[in-house]
Amino acid sequence: MSENPKVKKSFQERLKSNEPILYDGGFGSQLFARNIELTNSALANELHPAEVVDIHSEYIGAGAEAIGTNTFVASPLHLEMAGQDTSDAQRLIRLAVQHAKAAVERNQRDVYIAGSVGPSPGAIEADSGDTTFGIPNTDAREAHKLVIHTLAEEGVDFLCLETMFSAKEAAIAVDVARETGLPIAVNLTYKWTKERRTGKVIYRTDWGNSPADLLEILTNSELSENGSLLDAVSIVGVNCGAESRRDEHTGMPYAISGTQQLQAALTERRIDGKWMMAYPNAGMPKLDENHNTVYTQMPDEMASHIPALIEAGAYLIGGCCGTTPKHIKAFREAIASYRSAKTTDNSK
C-alpha cells in the first residue's frame, strides 16, 4: 500500500507559524494589462476564463502562498449597478473559485485560496442614516450572505473582506462570515487625516473610521446578531490606499503607517492573537503619454520597504491595485532575505 500523500495544513494551522504569508497582487489592473475592460471585473470569470486562470497562475509562479478569488465586485448589488443580471452572481462566484483552484492545480503547489469580499457599491444605511441615500442594511447583509456562503460552499480556505470604507459594513460582513466557520480577514482602506487639536496623523476611512474605531465597532456592534464580532476575526489589516498629494502616505509607506496604527490600537486595547495584513497599491495611478494607466511604485522600490513592513507587524503581505507578478516576486525575495538576515543575527 502506498503512503498517504502530504496533506496541506489548514489555513488556521498555517497561521500558527511565524513565517510571513505572501499574498498576491492586483487583479483588475492585470485584466486591464491584458486589454480586458468590462463593466464588472467578475464577468471575466465567464467571458475570459483562461486569462483569469493565467493571472492567478502568474502570481503563484511569482511565489504567492495565498491568492484571492476574482469576486471583489461579484455581488448582486455590483452587478445591478453595472446593468447585469443579478441572478448571475452565484454562478460567477462559483466560476471564480474554480479558476483559482485550476491555477493551484496547474502549479502543483500548496497555495491557499482567499474568498474576496468587497464593499457595497455605495453608502449603506448604517452610515448614511436612512435608505433614501443609503443602501438598506438588509440589502447589504443579503448581498454579503450570497457572496460569502457561495465562496464557503466552493471551498475557499479563508474569507478576505477587503477595501472596506465602512467599519459598520465590515461588521455586517463579519457577522455573516462567522456563520461559515472559516478564518476571516478584515481589511479597511484608509486616508491621511490630521487632528486639528494635537496635530497627530490618524488614518481614517471615507466614513471617518480609524483602526481603533474598527476594533470598537467589531467589539460592541449593534449590527451584530449575536454578541461581539472580534473573536471571529483572525486577521485585521489595511489595503488599497492612494493619496494624490501625499506620496509619503501612498503605497508601501501607507501600508507601514497603517500597520503601525493598527498595532497601536490592538496594544492599547490589550487585544492579542490577531495577525495583521497589508497589501497596498503600487503608488498613485497616472496616465502615460499613450493615455494608459501606470502606477508610480516599481517592484524594487516597494520591496525595499518589506523589512520595515514586517517590523511594523505585518504577517500577510501582498499588493493591491497596480501591483504585478513582478512586484510579488520582488516581495518574495525581500521576505526571504529578511528572514535569512534575522536567522543569522539570532545565531550570533
Short mmCIF file of C-alpha atoms in Angstrom, two decimals:
data_model
loop_
_atom_site.label_atom_id
_atom_site.label_comp_id
_atom_site.label_asym_id
_atom_site.label_seq_id
_atom_site.Cartn_x
_atom_site.Cartn_y
_atom_site.Cartn_z
CA MET A 1 0.00 0.00 0.00
CA SER A 2 1.32 3.45 -0.92
CA GLU A 3 1.78 6.12 1.74
CA ASN A 4 -0.85 8.78 2.11
CA PRO A 5 0.01 11.91 0.13
CA LYS A 6 1.08 15.00 2.01
CA VAL A 7 -1.95 16.93 3.24
CA LYS A 8 -1.83 20.71 3.13
CA LYS A 9 -2.15 22.37 6.51
CA SER A 10 -5.43 24.15 7.10
CA PHE A 11 -5.14 27.92 6.89
CA GLN A 12 -5.80 28.15 10.62
CA GLU A 13 -2.88 25.78 11.21
CA ARG A 14 -0.68 27.82 8.87
CA LEU A 15 -1.38 30.91 10.99
CA LYS A 16 0.44 29.24 13.89
CA SER A 17 3.75 29.65 12.04
CA ASN A 18 5.83 32.82 12.38
CA GLU A 19 6.80 32.65 8.71
CA PRO A 20 5.10 35.55 6.85
CA ILE A 21 2.50 34.64 4.24
CA LEU A 22 2.89 36.22 0.81
CA TYR A 23 -0.43 37.26 -0.73
CA ASP A 24 -0.96 38.06 -4.40
CA GLY A 25 -1.21 41.43 -6.16
CA GLY A 26 -3.68 43.48 -8.17
CA PHE A 27 -6.26 41.58 -10.21
CA GLY A 28 -8.36 44.18 -12.01
CA SER A 29 -5.23 46.02 -13.14
CA GLN A 30 -3.89 42.73 -14.54
CA LEU A 31 -7.10 42.32 -16.54
CA PHE A 32 -6.58 45.84 -17.90
CA ALA A 33 -3.00 44.94 -18.79
CA ARG A 34 -4.47 42.19 -20.99
CA ASN A 35 -6.83 44.71 -22.62
CA ILE A 36 -9.82 43.20 -20.82
CA GLU A 37 -12.08 46.08 -19.83
CA LEU A 38 -15.51 45.15 -18.51
CA THR A 39 -18.34 46.93 -16.72
CA ASN A 40 -17.72 44.49 -13.87
CA SER A 41 -14.46 42.55 -13.47
CA ALA A 42 -16.28 39.46 -12.15
CA LEU A 43 -17.68 38.96 -15.66
CA ALA A 44 -14.19 37.87 -16.70
CA ASN A 45 -14.83 34.62 -14.84
CA GLU A 46 -17.24 33.68 -17.62
CA LEU A 47 -16.01 35.74 -20.58
CA HIS A 48 -12.25 35.31 -20.17
CA PRO A 49 -11.70 32.18 -18.05
CA ALA A 50 -8.25 31.34 -19.45
CA GLU A 51 -6.94 34.81 -18.62
CA VAL A 52 -8.32 34.62 -15.08
CA VAL A 53 -6.53 31.31 -14.52
CA ASP A 54 -3.36 32.74 -16.07
CA ILE A 55 -3.34 35.75 -13.72
CA HIS A 56 -3.71 33.52 -10.67
CA SER A 57 -1.05 31.20 -12.05
CA GLU A 58 1.44 34.00 -12.61
CA TYR A 59 1.07 35.13 -9.01
CA ILE A 60 1.59 31.60 -7.78
CA GLY A 61 4.63 31.29 -10.00
CA ALA A 62 5.95 34.54 -8.52
CA GLY A 63 5.79 32.99 -5.05
CA ALA A 64 2.35 33.85 -3.66
CA GLU A 65 1.29 31.42 -0.96
CA ALA A 66 -2.28 32.77 -0.96
CA ILE A 67 -4.38 34.14 -3.82
CA GLY A 68 -7.71 35.98 -3.83
CA THR A 69 -10.68 35.00 -5.98
CA ASN A 70 -11.93 37.34 -8.70
CA THR A 71 -15.09 38.13 -6.74
CA PHE A 72 -14.42 41.64 -5.39
CA VAL A 73 -17.43 43.05 -7.28
CA ALA A 74 -19.40 39.83 -7.79
CA SER A 75 -22.32 40.69 -5.51
CA PRO A 76 -25.83 41.27 -6.89
CA LEU A 77 -25.56 44.94 -5.86
CA HIS A 78 -22.49 45.42 -8.05
CA LEU A 79 -23.95 43.50 -10.97
CA GLU A 80 -27.10 45.61 -10.80
CA MET A 81 -25.04 48.81 -10.86
CA ALA A 82 -23.24 47.50 -13.96
CA GLY A 83 -26.54 46.75 -15.69
CA GLN A 84 -26.02 42.99 -15.43
CA ASP A 85 -28.38 40.21 -14.39
CA THR A 86 -28.16 39.91 -10.61
CA SER A 87 -29.10 36.24 -10.79
CA ASP A 88 -25.67 35.60 -12.36
CA ALA A 89 -23.85 36.40 -9.12
CA GLN A 90 -23.73 32.92 -7.69
CA ARG A 91 -22.60 31.34 -10.96
CA LEU A 92 -19.81 33.92 -11.40
CA ILE A 93 -18.62 33.31 -7.84
CA ARG A 94 -18.52 29.55 -8.33
CA LEU A 95 -16.55 30.01 -11.56
CA ALA A 96 -14.11 32.32 -9.78
CA VAL A 97 -13.25 29.72 -7.16
CA GLN A 98 -12.96 27.02 -9.81
CA HIS A 99 -10.48 29.19 -11.76
CA ALA A 100 -8.38 29.81 -8.64
CA LYS A 101 -8.34 26.06 -7.93
CA ALA A 102 -7.33 25.37 -11.54
CA ALA A 103 -4.35 27.71 -11.18
CA VAL A 104 -3.29 26.00 -7.95
CA GLU A 105 -3.58 22.60 -9.63
CA ARG A 106 -1.58 23.82 -12.62
CA ASN A 107 1.30 24.88 -10.40
CA GLN A 108 1.20 21.84 -8.10
CA ARG A 109 1.95 23.93 -5.03
CA ASP A 110 0.36 24.36 -1.61
CA VAL A 111 -1.49 27.64 -2.09
CA TYR A 112 -4.38 28.98 -0.03
CA ILE A 113 -7.41 30.49 -1.70
CA ALA A 114 -8.98 33.56 -0.16
CA GLY A 115 -12.57 34.36 -0.95
CA SER A 116 -12.52 38.06 -1.87
CA VAL A 117 -15.44 40.08 -0.46
CA GLY A 118 -15.61 43.74 -1.45
CA PRO A 119 -17.72 46.62 -0.11
CA SER A 120 -21.17 47.54 -1.37
CA PRO A 121 -21.25 49.99 -4.31
CA GLY A 122 -22.20 52.99 -2.19
CA ALA A 123 -23.01 54.05 1.34
CA ILE A 124 -25.12 51.75 3.44
CA GLU A 125 -27.98 52.77 5.70
CA ALA A 126 -25.88 52.36 8.86
CA ASP A 127 -23.61 55.19 7.70
CA SER A 128 -25.92 57.46 5.70
CA GLY A 129 -28.67 57.36 8.30
CA ASP A 130 -31.53 56.29 6.06
CA THR A 131 -32.42 54.37 2.92
CA THR A 132 -33.00 57.46 0.78
CA PHE A 133 -29.29 57.96 0.29
CA GLY A 134 -28.00 54.65 1.59
CA ILE A 135 -28.34 51.01 0.62
CA PRO A 136 -30.62 49.32 3.18
CA ASN A 137 -28.66 47.36 5.77
CA THR A 138 -30.77 44.31 4.98
CA ASP A 139 -29.83 44.51 1.28
CA ALA A 140 -26.14 44.81 2.12
CA ARG A 141 -26.40 41.86 4.50
CA GLU A 142 -28.20 39.68 1.95
CA ALA A 143 -25.66 40.51 -0.76
CA HIS A 144 -22.77 39.62 1.56
CA LYS A 145 -24.57 36.45 2.57
CA LEU A 146 -24.86 35.27 -1.03
CA VAL A 147 -21.20 36.04 -1.81
CA ILE A 148 -19.75 34.67 1.43
CA HIS A 149 -21.77 31.48 1.64
CA THR A 150 -21.17 30.67 -2.02
CA LEU A 151 -17.43 31.14 -1.54
CA ALA A 152 -17.54 28.88 1.51
CA GLU A 153 -19.56 26.22 -0.30
CA GLU A 154 -16.99 26.21 -3.12
CA GLY A 155 -14.19 25.50 -0.66
CA VAL A 156 -12.10 28.64 -0.15
CA ASP A 157 -9.58 28.46 2.69
CA PHE A 158 -10.42 31.79 4.28
CA LEU A 159 -12.51 34.90 3.68
CA CYS A 160 -10.86 38.22 2.89
CA LEU A 161 -13.09 41.24 3.45
CA GLU A 162 -11.21 44.00 1.68
CA THR A 163 -11.16 47.66 0.71
CA MET A 164 -13.87 48.33 3.26
CA PHE A 165 -14.65 52.03 3.59
CA SER A 166 -17.08 51.46 6.44
CA ALA A 167 -16.31 49.64 9.67
CA LYS A 168 -20.05 49.20 10.10
CA GLU A 169 -20.38 47.41 6.79
CA ALA A 170 -17.33 45.34 7.71
CA ALA A 171 -19.17 44.37 10.92
CA ILE A 172 -22.21 43.24 8.92
CA ALA A 173 -19.97 41.16 6.64
CA VAL A 174 -18.15 39.60 9.61
CA ASP A 175 -21.48 38.76 11.22
CA VAL A 176 -22.37 36.82 8.07
CA ALA A 177 -18.89 35.36 7.55
CA ARG A 178 -18.63 33.83 11.02
CA GLU A 179 -21.57 31.58 10.13
CA THR A 180 -19.21 29.69 7.80
CA GLY A 181 -16.61 28.84 10.45
CA LEU A 182 -13.82 29.95 8.10
CA PRO A 183 -10.94 32.22 9.20
CA ILE A 184 -11.77 35.85 8.47
CA ALA A 185 -9.52 38.72 7.44
CA VAL A 186 -10.88 42.29 7.65
CA ASN A 187 -9.07 44.99 5.67
CA LEU A 188 -10.09 48.63 5.60
CA THR A 189 -8.76 51.27 3.22
CA TYR A 190 -7.67 54.49 4.88
CA LYS A 191 -6.68 58.05 4.06
CA TRP A 192 -4.42 60.56 5.75
CA THR A 193 -6.08 62.86 8.29
CA LYS A 194 -4.68 65.12 10.99
CA GLU A 195 -6.24 66.00 14.32
CA ARG A 196 -6.65 69.75 14.47
CA ARG A 197 -6.04 69.96 18.21
CA THR A 198 -3.00 67.69 18.55
CA GLY A 199 -1.61 67.66 15.02
CA LYS A 200 -1.46 63.87 15.21
CA VAL A 201 -1.76 62.00 11.91
CA ILE A 202 -4.54 59.40 12.04
CA TYR A 203 -5.65 57.15 9.21
CA ARG A 204 -9.40 57.15 8.64
CA THR A 205 -11.70 55.66 6.05
CA ASP A 206 -14.03 57.77 3.92
CA TRP A 207 -16.58 57.28 6.70
CA GLY A 208 -14.18 58.53 9.33
CA ASN A 209 -13.33 55.14 10.84
CA SER A 210 -9.85 54.78 12.33
CA PRO A 211 -8.20 51.42 13.14
CA ALA A 212 -9.30 51.95 16.74
CA ASP A 213 -12.88 52.55 15.57
CA LEU A 214 -12.85 49.25 13.68
CA LEU A 215 -11.90 47.34 16.83
CA GLU A 216 -14.54 49.18 18.84
CA ILE A 217 -17.29 48.54 16.29
CA LEU A 218 -16.39 44.85 16.00
CA THR A 219 -16.41 44.52 19.78
CA ASN A 220 -19.59 46.47 20.53
CA SER A 221 -21.51 46.43 17.28
CA GLU A 222 -25.24 47.00 17.21
CA LEU A 223 -25.06 45.38 13.77
CA SER A 224 -24.18 42.01 15.24
CA GLU A 225 -26.97 39.49 15.63
CA ASN A 226 -25.14 37.62 18.39
CA GLY A 227 -22.61 39.47 20.56
CA SER A 228 -19.04 40.62 19.89
CA LEU A 229 -17.64 40.00 16.43
CA LEU A 230 -13.96 40.44 17.21
CA ASP A 231 -13.45 36.84 18.35
CA ALA A 232 -14.49 35.62 14.90
CA VAL A 233 -11.76 37.67 13.18
CA SER A 234 -8.29 36.14 12.79
CA ILE A 235 -6.68 38.91 10.74
CA VAL A 236 -7.05 42.69 10.59
CA GLY A 237 -5.30 44.87 8.09
CA VAL A 238 -5.02 47.65 5.54
CA ASN A 239 -5.18 47.54 1.77
CA CYS A 240 -5.52 49.78 -1.28
CA GLY A 241 -4.94 53.43 -0.31
CA ALA A 242 -3.67 56.20 -2.56
CA GLU A 243 -3.16 59.86 -1.63
CA SER A 244 -2.95 62.07 -4.70
CA ARG A 245 -0.90 64.75 -2.94
CA ARG A 246 0.91 62.77 -0.26
CA ASP A 247 3.42 60.28 -1.61
CA GLU A 248 4.56 59.55 1.94
CA HIS A 249 1.11 58.10 2.65
CA THR A 250 0.71 56.09 -0.55
CA GLY A 251 1.77 52.56 -1.43
CA MET A 252 4.27 50.93 0.90
CA PRO A 253 4.72 53.96 3.23
CA TYR A 254 0.94 53.94 3.68
CA ALA A 255 0.97 50.22 4.47
CA ILE A 256 3.68 50.69 7.09
CA SER A 257 1.98 53.63 8.79
CA GLY A 258 -1.41 51.92 8.68
CA THR A 259 0.02 48.73 10.19
CA GLN A 260 1.73 50.72 12.94
CA GLN A 261 -1.53 52.48 13.81
CA LEU A 262 -3.42 49.20 13.80
CA GLN A 263 -0.79 47.62 16.05
CA ALA A 264 -1.05 50.59 18.43
CA ALA A 265 -4.84 50.21 18.57
CA LEU A 266 -4.55 46.48 19.30
CA THR A 267 -1.97 47.13 22.01
CA GLU A 268 -3.97 49.92 23.63
CA ARG A 269 -6.99 47.65 23.89
CA ARG A 270 -4.87 44.68 25.01
CA ILE A 271 -6.13 42.56 22.13
CA ASP A 272 -3.93 39.54 21.50
CA GLY A 273 -3.95 36.75 18.98
CA LYS A 274 -4.67 38.79 15.85
CA TRP A 275 -2.47 38.65 12.77
CA MET A 276 -2.08 41.75 10.61
CA MET A 277 -2.32 42.01 6.84
CA ALA A 278 -1.08 44.74 4.49
CA TYR A 279 -1.36 44.98 0.72
CA PRO A 280 -1.19 48.49 -0.72
CA ASN A 281 -1.50 49.94 -4.20
CA ALA A 282 1.64 50.40 -6.29
CA GLY A 283 1.54 54.12 -5.59
CA MET A 284 -0.68 56.52 -7.50
CA PRO A 285 -2.23 55.66 -10.87
CA LYS A 286 -1.26 58.10 -13.61
CA LEU A 287 -1.67 58.34 -17.38
CA ASP A 288 1.40 57.89 -19.56
CA GLU A 289 1.98 59.55 -22.94
CA ASN A 290 -0.24 56.93 -24.58
CA HIS A 291 -3.03 57.57 -22.06
CA ASN A 292 -2.53 54.19 -20.45
CA THR A 293 -2.81 53.88 -16.67
CA VAL A 294 0.54 53.30 -14.96
CA TYR A 295 1.48 53.16 -11.29
CA THR A 296 4.37 55.01 -9.71
CA GLN A 297 5.96 52.44 -7.36
CA MET A 298 8.11 49.84 -9.09
CA PRO A 299 8.74 46.32 -7.72
CA ASP A 300 12.21 47.01 -6.32
CA GLU A 301 11.09 50.22 -4.66
CA MET A 302 8.15 48.57 -2.94
CA ALA A 303 10.21 45.52 -1.99
CA SER A 304 12.79 47.74 -0.27
CA HIS A 305 10.11 48.57 2.33
CA ILE A 306 9.33 44.92 3.15
CA PRO A 307 11.64 44.75 6.22
CA ALA A 308 10.01 47.85 7.73
CA LEU A 309 6.55 46.46 6.99
CA ILE A 310 7.37 43.19 8.75
CA GLU A 311 8.91 45.07 11.68
CA ALA A 312 5.67 47.07 11.92
CA GLY A 313 3.85 43.77 12.46
CA ALA A 314 2.52 42.75 9.04
CA TYR A 315 2.20 38.98 8.65
CA LEU A 316 0.23 38.60 5.42
CA ILE A 317 1.88 40.79 2.80
CA GLY A 318 0.88 41.47 -0.80
CA GLY A 319 -0.20 44.17 -3.19
CA CYS A 320 -3.38 45.81 -4.39
CA CYS A 321 -4.11 47.93 -7.48
CA GLY A 322 -1.21 48.24 -9.89
CA THR A 323 0.98 45.59 -8.30
CA THR A 324 2.02 42.79 -10.64
CA PRO A 325 3.60 39.33 -10.50
CA LYS A 326 6.95 41.14 -10.74
CA HIS A 327 6.10 43.01 -7.53
CA ILE A 328 5.15 39.78 -5.78
CA LYS A 329 8.35 38.07 -6.92
CA ALA A 330 10.34 41.01 -5.50
CA PHE A 331 8.37 40.77 -2.26
CA ARG A 332 9.15 37.05 -2.01
CA GLU A 333 12.86 37.71 -2.42
CA ALA A 334 12.74 40.54 0.13
CA ILE A 335 10.92 38.38 2.68
CA ALA A 336 13.44 35.57 2.20
CA SER A 337 16.36 37.97 2.62
CA TYR A 338 14.81 39.44 5.75
CA ARG A 339 14.24 36.03 7.29
CA SER A 340 17.76 34.91 6.41
CA ALA A 341 19.27 38.03 7.99
CA LYS A 342 17.21 37.56 11.16
CA THR A 343 18.27 33.91 11.42
CA THR A 344 21.92 34.90 11.04
CA ASP A 345 21.59 37.62 13.69
CA ASN A 346 19.90 35.25 16.12
CA SER A 347 22.61 32.63 15.67
CA LYS A 348 25.41 35.01 16.66
#
